Amino acid sequence: MSGRKIFSKGISQIIINTLFNKESEADNPYELTAREREVLKLITDGYKNREIADKLFISTKTVDKHRANLLQKLNARNTAELVKYAIQQNMV
């Protein structure tokens, strides 16, 4: 695309928030639920879906749904982008 770099909406928002140092919005700019943040933390800790389900006493289908919600809300394409977001938000 004519030499321009394209970032996902989620990554672009993180960059913008960082540049303008909007601490209040940067804390939870995508309105993640407490459970989604918990699942994201466990993903970044390297837990598999089954392990997350066992740890949180929920089904693997529920973990799958939380993961899908995270991907959608953060406009992430994969787990690596979820982990990158968590690192940038100092969640780990």
CSV table of C-alpha atoms in Angstrom, one decimal:
chain,number,residue,atom,x,y,z
A,1,MET,CA,0.0,0.0,0.0
A,2,SER,CA,2.4,2.7,-1.3
A,3,GLY,CA,5.0,2.0,1.4
A,4,ARG,CA,2.8,2.8,4.4
A,5,LYS,CA,2.8,0.5,7.4
A,6,ILE,CA,-0.6,-0.7,8.6
A,7,PHE,CA,-1.2,-1.6,12.2
A,8,SER,CA,-4.3,-3.2,13.7
A,9,LYS,CA,-6.8,-0.9,15.4
A,10,GLY,CA,-5.8,-2.3,18.8
A,11,ILE,CA,-2.1,-1.7,18.3
A,12,SER,CA,-2.7,1.8,16.8
A,13,GLN,CA,-4.8,2.7,19.8
A,14,ILE,CA,-2.0,1.6,22.2
A,15,ILE,CA,0.5,3.7,20.3
A,16,ILE,CA,-1.8,6.7,20.3
A,17,ASN,CA,-2.5,6.3,24.1
A,18,THR,CA,1.2,5.9,24.8
A,19,LEU,CA,2.1,9.0,22.8
A,20,PHE,CA,-0.4,11.2,24.5
A,21,ASN,CA,0.1,9.5,27.9
A,22,LYS,CA,-3.6,9.0,28.6
A,23,GLU,CA,-3.2,7.0,31.8
A,24,SER,CA,-6.9,6.7,32.6
A,25,GLU,CA,-7.8,5.4,29.2
A,26,ALA,CA,-4.7,3.3,28.9
A,27,ASP,CA,-5.7,1.3,32.0
A,28,ASN,CA,-8.5,-0.4,30.2
A,29,PRO,CA,-9.1,1.2,26.8
A,30,TYR,CA,-11.1,-1.7,25.4
A,31,GLU,CA,-13.3,-2.2,28.4
A,32,LEU,CA,-12.2,-5.7,29.1
A,33,THR,CA,-14.1,-7.5,31.8
A,34,ALA,CA,-12.3,-8.6,34.9
A,35,ARG,CA,-12.6,-12.2,33.7
A,36,GLU,CA,-11.2,-11.3,30.3
A,37,ARG,CA,-8.2,-9.6,32.0
A,38,GLU,CA,-7.8,-12.7,34.1
A,39,VAL,CA,-7.8,-15.0,31.1
A,40,LEU,CA,-5.4,-12.7,29.3
A,41,LYS,CA,-3.0,-12.8,32.2
A,42,LEU,CA,-3.1,-16.6,32.2
A,43,ILE,CA,-2.5,-16.7,28.4
A,44,THR,CA,0.6,-14.6,28.9
A,45,ASP,CA,1.7,-16.9,31.6
A,46,GLY,CA,1.7,-19.7,29.1
A,47,TYR,CA,-1.3,-21.6,30.2
A,48,LYS,CA,-3.3,-23.7,27.7
A,49,ASN,CA,-7.1,-23.4,27.5
A,50,ARG,CA,-7.6,-26.6,29.5
A,51,GLU,CA,-5.3,-25.3,32.2
A,52,ILE,CA,-7.0,-21.9,32.3
A,53,ALA,CA,-10.4,-23.6,32.5
A,54,ASP,CA,-9.2,-25.8,35.4
A,55,LYS,CA,-7.6,-22.9,37.2
A,56,LEU,CA,-10.7,-20.7,36.9
A,57,PHE,CA,-13.2,-23.5,37.4
A,58,ILE,CA,-14.9,-22.8,34.1
A,59,SER,CA,-15.3,-24.9,30.9
A,60,THR,CA,-12.9,-24.9,28.0
A,61,LYS,CA,-15.7,-23.6,25.9
A,62,THR,CA,-16.0,-20.6,28.2
A,63,VAL,CA,-12.2,-20.0,27.9
A,64,ASP,CA,-12.6,-20.2,24.1
A,65,LYS,CA,-15.3,-17.6,24.2
A,66,HIS,CA,-13.2,-15.3,26.4
A,67,ARG,CA,-10.3,-15.7,24.1
A,68,ALA,CA,-12.5,-14.9,21.1
A,69,ASN,CA,-13.8,-11.8,22.8
A,70,LEU,CA,-10.3,-10.7,23.6
A,71,LEU,CA,-9.2,-11.2,20.0
A,72,GLN,CA,-12.2,-9.2,18.8
A,73,LYS,CA,-12.0,-6.4,21.3
A,74,LEU,CA,-8.3,-5.9,20.8
A,75,ASN,CA,-8.5,-6.4,17.1
A,76,ALA,CA,-5.8,-9.0,17.5
A,77,ARG,CA,-5.1,-11.7,14.9
A,78,ASN,CA,-3.5,-14.2,17.2
A,79,THR,CA,-2.2,-15.1,20.7
A,80,ALA,CA,1.1,-13.2,20.1
A,81,GLU,CA,-0.8,-10.0,19.6
A,82,LEU,CA,-2.8,-10.6,22.8
A,83,VAL,CA,0.5,-11.2,24.7
A,84,LYS,CA,2.0,-8.0,23.1
A,85,TYR,CA,-1.0,-6.0,24.3
A,86,ALA,CA,-0.7,-7.4,27.9
A,87,ILE,CA,3.0,-6.5,28.0
A,88,GLN,CA,2.3,-3.0,26.7
A,89,GLN,CA,-0.4,-2.5,29.4
A,90,ASN,CA,2.0,-3.8,32.1
A,91,MET,CA,-0.3,-6.7,32.9
A,92,VAL,CA,2.6,-9.1,33.2
